[in-house]
Short mmCIF file of C-alpha atoms in Angstrom, two decimals:
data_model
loop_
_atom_site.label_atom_id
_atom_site.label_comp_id
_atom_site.label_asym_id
_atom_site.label_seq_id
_atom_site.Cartn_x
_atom_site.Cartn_y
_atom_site.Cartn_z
CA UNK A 696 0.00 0.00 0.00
CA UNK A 697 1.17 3.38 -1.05
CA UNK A 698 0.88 5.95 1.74
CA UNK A 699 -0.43 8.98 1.02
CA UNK A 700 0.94 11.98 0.35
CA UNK A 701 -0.90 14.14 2.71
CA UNK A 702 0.98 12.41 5.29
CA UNK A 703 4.50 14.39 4.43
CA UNK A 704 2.31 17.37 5.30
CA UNK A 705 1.27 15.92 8.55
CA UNK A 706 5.19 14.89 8.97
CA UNK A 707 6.17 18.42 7.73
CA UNK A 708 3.67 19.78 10.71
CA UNK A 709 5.82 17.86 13.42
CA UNK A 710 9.14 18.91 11.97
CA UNK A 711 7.96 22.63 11.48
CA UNK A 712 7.33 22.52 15.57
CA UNK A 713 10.91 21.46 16.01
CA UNK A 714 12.25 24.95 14.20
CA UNK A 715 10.15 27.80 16.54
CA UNK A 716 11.01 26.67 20.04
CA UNK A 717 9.44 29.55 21.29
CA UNK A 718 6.03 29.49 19.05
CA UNK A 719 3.94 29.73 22.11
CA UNK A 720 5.58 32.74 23.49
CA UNK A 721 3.47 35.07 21.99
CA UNK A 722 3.32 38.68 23.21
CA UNK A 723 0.35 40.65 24.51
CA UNK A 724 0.47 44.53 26.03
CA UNK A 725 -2.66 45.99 27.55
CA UNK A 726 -4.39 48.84 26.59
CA UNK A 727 -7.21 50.80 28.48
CA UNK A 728 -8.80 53.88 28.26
CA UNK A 729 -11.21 55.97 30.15
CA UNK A 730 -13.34 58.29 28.79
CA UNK A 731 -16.10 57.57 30.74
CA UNK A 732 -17.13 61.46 31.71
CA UNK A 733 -16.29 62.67 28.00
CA UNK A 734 -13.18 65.21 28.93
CA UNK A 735 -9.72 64.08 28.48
CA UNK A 736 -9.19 60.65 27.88
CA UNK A 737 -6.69 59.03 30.40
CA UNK A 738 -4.80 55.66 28.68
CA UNK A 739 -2.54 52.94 30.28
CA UNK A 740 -1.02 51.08 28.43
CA UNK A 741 1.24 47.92 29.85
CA UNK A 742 3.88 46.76 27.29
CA UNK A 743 6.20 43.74 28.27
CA UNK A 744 9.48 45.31 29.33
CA UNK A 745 11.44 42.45 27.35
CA UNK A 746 9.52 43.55 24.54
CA UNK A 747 11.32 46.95 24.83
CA UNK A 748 14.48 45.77 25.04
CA UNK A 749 14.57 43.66 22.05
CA UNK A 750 13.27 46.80 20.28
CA UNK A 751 15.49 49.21 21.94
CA UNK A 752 18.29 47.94 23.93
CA UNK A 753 17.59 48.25 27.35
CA UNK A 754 20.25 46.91 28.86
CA UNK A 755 22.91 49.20 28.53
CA UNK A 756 25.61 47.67 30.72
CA UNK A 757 25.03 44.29 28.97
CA UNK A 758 24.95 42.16 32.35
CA UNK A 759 21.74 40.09 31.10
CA UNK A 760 19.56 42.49 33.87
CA UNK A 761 17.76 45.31 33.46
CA UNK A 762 17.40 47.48 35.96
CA UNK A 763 14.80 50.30 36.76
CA UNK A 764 17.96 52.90 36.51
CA UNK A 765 18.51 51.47 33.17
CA UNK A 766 14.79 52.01 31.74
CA UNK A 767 14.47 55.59 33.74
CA UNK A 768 17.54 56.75 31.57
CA UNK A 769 15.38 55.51 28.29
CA UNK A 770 12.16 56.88 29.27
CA UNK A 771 11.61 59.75 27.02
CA UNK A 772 12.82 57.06 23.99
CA UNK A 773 10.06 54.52 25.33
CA UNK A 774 7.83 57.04 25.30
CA UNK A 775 8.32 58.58 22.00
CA UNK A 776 8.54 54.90 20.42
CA UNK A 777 5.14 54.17 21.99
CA UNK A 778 3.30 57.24 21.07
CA UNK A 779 4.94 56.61 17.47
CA UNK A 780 2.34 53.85 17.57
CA UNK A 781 -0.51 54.86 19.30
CA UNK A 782 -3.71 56.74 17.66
CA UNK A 783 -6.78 57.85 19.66
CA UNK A 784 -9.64 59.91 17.88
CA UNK A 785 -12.79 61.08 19.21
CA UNK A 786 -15.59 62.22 16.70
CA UNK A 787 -13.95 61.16 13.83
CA UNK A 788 -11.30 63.83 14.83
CA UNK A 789 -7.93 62.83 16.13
CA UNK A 790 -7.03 63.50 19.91
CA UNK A 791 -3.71 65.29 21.04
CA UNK A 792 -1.77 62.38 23.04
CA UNK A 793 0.85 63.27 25.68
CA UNK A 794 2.67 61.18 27.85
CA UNK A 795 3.01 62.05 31.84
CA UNK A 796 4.26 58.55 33.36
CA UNK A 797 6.25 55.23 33.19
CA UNK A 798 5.71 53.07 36.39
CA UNK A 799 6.40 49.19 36.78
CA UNK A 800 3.89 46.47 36.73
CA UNK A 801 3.16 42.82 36.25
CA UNK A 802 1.50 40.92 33.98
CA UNK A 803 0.94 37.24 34.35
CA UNK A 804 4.04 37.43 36.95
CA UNK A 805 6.05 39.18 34.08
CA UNK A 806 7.41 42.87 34.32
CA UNK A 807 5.35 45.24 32.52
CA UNK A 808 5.97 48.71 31.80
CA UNK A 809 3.07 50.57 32.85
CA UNK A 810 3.07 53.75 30.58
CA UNK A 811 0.58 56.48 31.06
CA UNK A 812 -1.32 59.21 28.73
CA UNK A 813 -3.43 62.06 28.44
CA UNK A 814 -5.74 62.50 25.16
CA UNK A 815 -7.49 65.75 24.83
CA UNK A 816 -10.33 65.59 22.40
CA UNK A 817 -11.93 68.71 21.07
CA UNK A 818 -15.14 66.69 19.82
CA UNK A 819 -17.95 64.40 21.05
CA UNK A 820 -18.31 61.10 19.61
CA UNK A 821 -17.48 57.89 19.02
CA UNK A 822 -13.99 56.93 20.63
CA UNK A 823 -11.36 54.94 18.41
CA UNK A 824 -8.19 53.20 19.63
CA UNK A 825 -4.83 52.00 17.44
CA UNK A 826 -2.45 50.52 19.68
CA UNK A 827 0.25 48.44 16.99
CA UNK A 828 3.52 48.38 19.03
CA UNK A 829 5.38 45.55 17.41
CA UNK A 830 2.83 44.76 14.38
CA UNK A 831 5.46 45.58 11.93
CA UNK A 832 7.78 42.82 13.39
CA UNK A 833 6.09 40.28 15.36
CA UNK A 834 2.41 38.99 13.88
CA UNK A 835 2.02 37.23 17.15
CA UNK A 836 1.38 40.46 18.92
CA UNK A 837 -1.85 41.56 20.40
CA UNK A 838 -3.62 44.17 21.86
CA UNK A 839 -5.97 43.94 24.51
CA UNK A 840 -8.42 46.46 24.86
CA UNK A 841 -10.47 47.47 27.44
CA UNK A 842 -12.23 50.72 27.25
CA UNK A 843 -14.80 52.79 29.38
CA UNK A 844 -17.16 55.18 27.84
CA UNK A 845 -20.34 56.92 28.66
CA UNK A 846 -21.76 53.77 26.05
CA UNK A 847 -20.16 51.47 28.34
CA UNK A 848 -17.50 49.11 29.26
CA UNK A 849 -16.01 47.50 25.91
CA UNK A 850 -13.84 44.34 26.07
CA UNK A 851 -11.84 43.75 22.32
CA UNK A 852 -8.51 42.82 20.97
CA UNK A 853 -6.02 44.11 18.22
CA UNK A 854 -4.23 42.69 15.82
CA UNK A 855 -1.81 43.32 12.97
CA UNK A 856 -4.85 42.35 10.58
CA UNK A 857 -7.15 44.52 12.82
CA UNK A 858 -5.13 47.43 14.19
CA UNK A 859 -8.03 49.71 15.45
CA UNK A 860 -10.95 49.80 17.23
CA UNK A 861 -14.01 52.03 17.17
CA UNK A 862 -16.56 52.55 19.98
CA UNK A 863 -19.53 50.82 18.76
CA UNK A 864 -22.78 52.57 19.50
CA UNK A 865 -23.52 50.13 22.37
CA UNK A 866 -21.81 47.23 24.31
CA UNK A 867 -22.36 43.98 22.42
CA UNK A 868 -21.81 40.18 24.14
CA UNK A 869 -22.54 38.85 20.74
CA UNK A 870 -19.49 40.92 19.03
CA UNK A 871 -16.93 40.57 21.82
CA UNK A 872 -17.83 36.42 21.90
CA UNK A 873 -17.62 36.59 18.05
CA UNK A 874 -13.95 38.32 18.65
CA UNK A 875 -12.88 35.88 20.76
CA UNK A 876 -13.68 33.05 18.76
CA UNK A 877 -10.92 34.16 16.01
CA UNK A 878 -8.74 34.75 18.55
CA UNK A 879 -9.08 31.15 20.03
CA UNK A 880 -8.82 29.57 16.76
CA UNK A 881 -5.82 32.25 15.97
CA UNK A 882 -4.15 31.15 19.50
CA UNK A 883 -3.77 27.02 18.27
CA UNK A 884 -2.90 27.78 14.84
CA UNK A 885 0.11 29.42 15.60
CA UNK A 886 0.80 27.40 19.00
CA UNK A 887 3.36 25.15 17.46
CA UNK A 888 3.35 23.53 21.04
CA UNK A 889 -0.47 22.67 21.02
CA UNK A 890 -0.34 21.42 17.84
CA UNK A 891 2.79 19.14 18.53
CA UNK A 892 0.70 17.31 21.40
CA UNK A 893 -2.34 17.01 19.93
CA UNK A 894 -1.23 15.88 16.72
CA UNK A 895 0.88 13.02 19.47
CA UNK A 896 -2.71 12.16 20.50
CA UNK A 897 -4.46 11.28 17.36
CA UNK A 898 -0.74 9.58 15.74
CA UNK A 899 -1.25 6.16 17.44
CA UNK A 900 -5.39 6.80 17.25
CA UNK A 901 -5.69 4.16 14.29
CA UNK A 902 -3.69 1.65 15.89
CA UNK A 903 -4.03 -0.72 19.09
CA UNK A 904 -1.43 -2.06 21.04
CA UNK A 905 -0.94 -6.24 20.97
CA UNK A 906 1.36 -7.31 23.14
CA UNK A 907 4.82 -5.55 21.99
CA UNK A 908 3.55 -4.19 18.81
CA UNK A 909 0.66 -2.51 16.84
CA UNK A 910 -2.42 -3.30 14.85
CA UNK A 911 -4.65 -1.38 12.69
CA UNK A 912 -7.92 -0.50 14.27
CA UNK A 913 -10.43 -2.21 12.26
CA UNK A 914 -13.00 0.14 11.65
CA UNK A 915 -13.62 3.91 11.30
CA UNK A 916 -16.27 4.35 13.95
CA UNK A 917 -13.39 2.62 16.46
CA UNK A 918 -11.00 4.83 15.97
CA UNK A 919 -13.39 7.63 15.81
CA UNK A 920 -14.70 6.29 19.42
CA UNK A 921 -11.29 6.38 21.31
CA UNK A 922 -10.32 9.38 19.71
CA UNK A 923 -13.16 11.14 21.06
CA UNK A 924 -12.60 10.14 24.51
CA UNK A 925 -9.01 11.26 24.45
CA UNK A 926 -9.74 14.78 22.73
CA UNK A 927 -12.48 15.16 25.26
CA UNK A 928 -10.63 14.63 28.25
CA UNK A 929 -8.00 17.10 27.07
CA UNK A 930 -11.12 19.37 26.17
CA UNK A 931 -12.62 18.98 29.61
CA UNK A 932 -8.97 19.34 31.61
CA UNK A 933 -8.06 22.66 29.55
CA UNK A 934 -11.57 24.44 29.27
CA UNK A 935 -11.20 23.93 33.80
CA UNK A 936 -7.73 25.49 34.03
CA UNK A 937 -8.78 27.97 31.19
CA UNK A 938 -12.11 29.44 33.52
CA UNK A 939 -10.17 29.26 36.76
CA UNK A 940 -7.19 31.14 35.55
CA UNK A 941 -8.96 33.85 33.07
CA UNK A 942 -11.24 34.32 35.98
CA UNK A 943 -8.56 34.94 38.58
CA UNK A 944 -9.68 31.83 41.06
CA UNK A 945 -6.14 30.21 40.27
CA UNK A 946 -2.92 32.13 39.21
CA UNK A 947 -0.03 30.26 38.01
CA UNK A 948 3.12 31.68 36.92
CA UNK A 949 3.48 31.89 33.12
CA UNK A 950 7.41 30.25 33.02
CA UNK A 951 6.33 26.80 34.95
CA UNK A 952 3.17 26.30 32.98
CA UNK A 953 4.90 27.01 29.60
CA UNK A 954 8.33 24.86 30.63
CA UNK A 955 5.30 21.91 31.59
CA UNK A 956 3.91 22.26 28.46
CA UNK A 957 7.05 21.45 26.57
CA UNK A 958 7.36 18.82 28.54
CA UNK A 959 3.95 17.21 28.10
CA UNK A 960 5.00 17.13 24.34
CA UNK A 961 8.49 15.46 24.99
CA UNK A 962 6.63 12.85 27.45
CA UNK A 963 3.43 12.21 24.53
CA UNK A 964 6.39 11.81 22.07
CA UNK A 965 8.51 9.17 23.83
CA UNK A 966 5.43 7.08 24.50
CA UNK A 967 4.12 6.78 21.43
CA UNK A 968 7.26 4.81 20.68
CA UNK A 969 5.88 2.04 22.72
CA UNK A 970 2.75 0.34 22.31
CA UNK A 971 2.29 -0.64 25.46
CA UNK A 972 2.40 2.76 27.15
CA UNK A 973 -1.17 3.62 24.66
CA UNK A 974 -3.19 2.66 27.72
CA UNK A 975 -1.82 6.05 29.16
CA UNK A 976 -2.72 8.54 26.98
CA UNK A 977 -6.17 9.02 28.47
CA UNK A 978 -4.54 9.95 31.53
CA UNK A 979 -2.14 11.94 29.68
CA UNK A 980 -4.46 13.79 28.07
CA UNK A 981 -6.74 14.64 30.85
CA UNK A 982 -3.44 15.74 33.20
CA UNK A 983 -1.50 17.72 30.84
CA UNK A 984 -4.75 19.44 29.36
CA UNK A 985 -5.29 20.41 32.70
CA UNK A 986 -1.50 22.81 32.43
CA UNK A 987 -2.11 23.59 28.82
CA UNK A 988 -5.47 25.44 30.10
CA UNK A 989 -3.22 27.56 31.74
CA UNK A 990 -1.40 28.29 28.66
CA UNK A 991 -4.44 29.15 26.97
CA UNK A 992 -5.71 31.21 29.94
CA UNK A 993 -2.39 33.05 29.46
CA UNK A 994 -4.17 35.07 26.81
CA UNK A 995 -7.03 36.14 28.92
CA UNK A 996 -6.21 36.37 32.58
CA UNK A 997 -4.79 39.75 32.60
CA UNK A 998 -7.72 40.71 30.30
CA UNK A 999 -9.18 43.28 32.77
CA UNK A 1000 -13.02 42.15 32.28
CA UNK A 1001 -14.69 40.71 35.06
CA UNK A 1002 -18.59 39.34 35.12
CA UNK A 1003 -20.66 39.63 32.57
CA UNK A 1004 -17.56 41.01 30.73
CA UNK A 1005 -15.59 38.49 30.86
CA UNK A 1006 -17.99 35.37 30.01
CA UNK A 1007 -18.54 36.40 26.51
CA UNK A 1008 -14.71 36.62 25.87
CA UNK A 1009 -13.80 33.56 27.85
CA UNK A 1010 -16.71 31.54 25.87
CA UNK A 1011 -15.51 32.60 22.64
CA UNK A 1012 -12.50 32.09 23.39
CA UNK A 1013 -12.82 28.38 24.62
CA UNK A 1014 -15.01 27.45 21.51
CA UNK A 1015 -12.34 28.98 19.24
CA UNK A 1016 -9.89 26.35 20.72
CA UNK A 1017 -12.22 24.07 20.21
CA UNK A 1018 -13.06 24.52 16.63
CA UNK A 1019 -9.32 24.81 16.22
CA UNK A 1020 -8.80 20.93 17.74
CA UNK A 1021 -11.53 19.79 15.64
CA UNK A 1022 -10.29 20.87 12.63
CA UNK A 1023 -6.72 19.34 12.99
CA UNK A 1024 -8.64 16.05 13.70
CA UNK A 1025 -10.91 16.78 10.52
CA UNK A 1026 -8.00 17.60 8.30
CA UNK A 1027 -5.33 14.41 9.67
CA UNK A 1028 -7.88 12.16 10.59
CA UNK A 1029 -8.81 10.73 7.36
CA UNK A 1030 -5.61 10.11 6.37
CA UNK A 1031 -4.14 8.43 9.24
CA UNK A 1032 -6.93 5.94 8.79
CA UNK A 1033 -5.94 5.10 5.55
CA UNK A 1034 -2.31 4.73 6.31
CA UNK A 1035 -2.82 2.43 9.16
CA UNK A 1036 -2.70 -1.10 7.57
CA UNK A 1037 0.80 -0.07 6.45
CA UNK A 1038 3.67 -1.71 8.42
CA UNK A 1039 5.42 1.42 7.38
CA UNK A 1040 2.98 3.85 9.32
CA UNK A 1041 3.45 1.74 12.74
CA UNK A 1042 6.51 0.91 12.74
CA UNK A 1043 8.47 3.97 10.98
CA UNK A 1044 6.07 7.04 10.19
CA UNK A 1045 4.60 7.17 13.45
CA UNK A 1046 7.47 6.55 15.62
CA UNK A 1047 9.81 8.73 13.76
CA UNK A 1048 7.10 11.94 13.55
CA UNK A 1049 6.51 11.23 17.60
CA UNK A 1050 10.46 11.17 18.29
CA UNK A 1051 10.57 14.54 16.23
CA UNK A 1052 7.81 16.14 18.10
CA UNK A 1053 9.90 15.06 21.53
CA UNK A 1054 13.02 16.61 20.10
CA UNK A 1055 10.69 19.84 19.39
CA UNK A 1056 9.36 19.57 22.82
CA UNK A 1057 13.16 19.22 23.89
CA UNK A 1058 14.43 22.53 22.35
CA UNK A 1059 11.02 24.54 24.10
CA UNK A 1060 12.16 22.53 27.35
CA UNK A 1061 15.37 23.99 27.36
CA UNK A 1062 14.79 27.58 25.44
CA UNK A 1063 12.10 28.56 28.53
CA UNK A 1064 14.22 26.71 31.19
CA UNK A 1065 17.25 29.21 30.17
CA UNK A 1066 14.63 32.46 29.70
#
């Protein structure tokens, strides 16, 4: 039996993890603005301070730390580089932006720095928001927004395909969830690291482990069956973690969960190499999509919305994952089933792509370890 060729895409997946060891470590400042009695309009906007550095050098003794002396002598160059790329209008008319502060903050247990503005707007209106620090080079960056007006509170995101928002005439659950969505489908796509394990979940899916080797499952609605449980105990452990972190009722530092994570993939990858370890991966997918929740709450915990504001984001958010997962299992699915009766699948596709995916998981392992 001739495998098919889809399955050097599938293979080209796996290796493509192994070359961005730090795919996952995606960067996200935090923009908000209050406008909410209609005079000047007072912004904060919290921009990872490593972020700066790589853009502007920081570190000017070069001893791997920087130091708040270091950024204080940069602070009128962070604050001209920000402003460079930030846009606030009111009215259709744009606003005069000044900067007054730079304090320290956290994000996610990361330094932030916290930098403040003043907008004065001549004219009534509609307010409008362009935040792109870092769109030109990074197209991992985003922007979340959280904005009060006398509309309301508003709850959005920016991205370098969507680099402004406008104040729409009222506060909408259905356009914030439908925002979130793309983002959660966005947020697997390019999570080389969520990929990598799920793709180690569904590799052994069409076969069964007798004694010291493999099988073929027989039939399609099998594989489809066990399949289903594992992807919905990983669904189950990660959409937990993902509500408890983005709603602040657990808080877990970003560096463990991420260095975990890695290591989930370089654990999936080493098992798959023996048959006998397939009656784990139920467990494994359950435990370690309980930490890779985190990683997706990661994107929303230091949203700012709380309530009512933050269940339309979190929802969409969670079923843009989802859609994500089910359409790697859509697309590989079918073609893993076909290429199971081959001796070449079970005993040299599959093991190889698994032991690549470990080595992937290896180089994240030691890239955040040494962060």
């Amino acid at each position: 039996m001739r495998l098919p060729a889809a399955l050097l895409v599938i293979a080209a997946l796996m290796f493509g993890a192994a070359t961005r060891a730090e795919a996952h470590f995606t960067s996200t400042s935090y923009l908000t603005a209050d406008d909410s009695i209609g005079g000047d309009v007072r912004i904060t906007w919290d921009v990872s301070a490593a972020d700066f550095h790589w853009s502007l050098g920081l570190d000017r003794d070069g001893d791997g730390a920087i130091t708040w002396e270091e950024i204080q002598t940069r602070r009128d160059d962070i604050a001209s580089f920000a402003l460079e790329h930030l846009r606030l209008g009111r009215g259709g008319q744009a606003c005069d932006t000044h900067f007054t502060d730079l304090l320290l903050t956290t994000h996610a247990q990361e330094p932030h720095l916290s930098l403040e503005f003043r907008a004065l707007c001549e004219k009534p209106g509609a307010l409008s928001l362009s935040g792109t620090l870092f769109f030109d080079t990074n197209t991992t960056q985003r922007t979340l927004i959280s904005a009060v007006t006398p509309v309301g509170e508003f709850t959005s995101i920016l991205s370098p395909d969507s680099p402004r928002w406008t104040e729409p005439a009222a506060p909408s659950v259905l356009a914030t969830f439908a925002t979130f969505v793309g983002q959660g489908l966005w947020h697997v796509w390019i999570g080389y690291d969520h990929l990598a394990f799920l793709l180690l979940l569904l590799l052994p899916g069409v076969l069964r482990a007798v004694g010291a080797g493999w099988e073929a499952v027989p039939t399609f609605r099998e594989t489809a069956r066990d399949l289903f449980r594992i992807i919905t105990a990983f669904t189950l452990a990660h959409s937990l973690t993902l509500a408890l972190a983005a709603t602040g009722t657990v808080s877990i530092p970003v560096r463990p969960v991420e260095v975990t994570i890695a290591a989930s993939i370089v654990i999936a990858g080493l098992l798959n190499l023996f048959p006998r370890a397939a009656r784990a991966r139920l467990a494994l997918a359950f435990g370690f999509g309980l930490v890779h929740g985190f990683g997706f709450a990661n994107a929303l915990a230091e949203l700012g919305a709380r309530g009512a504001r933050l269940v339309p984001a979190l929802a969409g958010f969670n079923i843009g994952v989802e859609l994500a997962q089910l359409s790697l299992v859509l697309l590989v699915l079918p073609f893993l089933f076909r290429a199971r009766t081959s001796a070449f699948y079970a005993w040299r596709f599959m093991p190889a792509a698994s032991l690549v995916a470990a080595m992937a998981g290896a180089a994240w392992l030691v890239a955040r370890v040494n962060v």
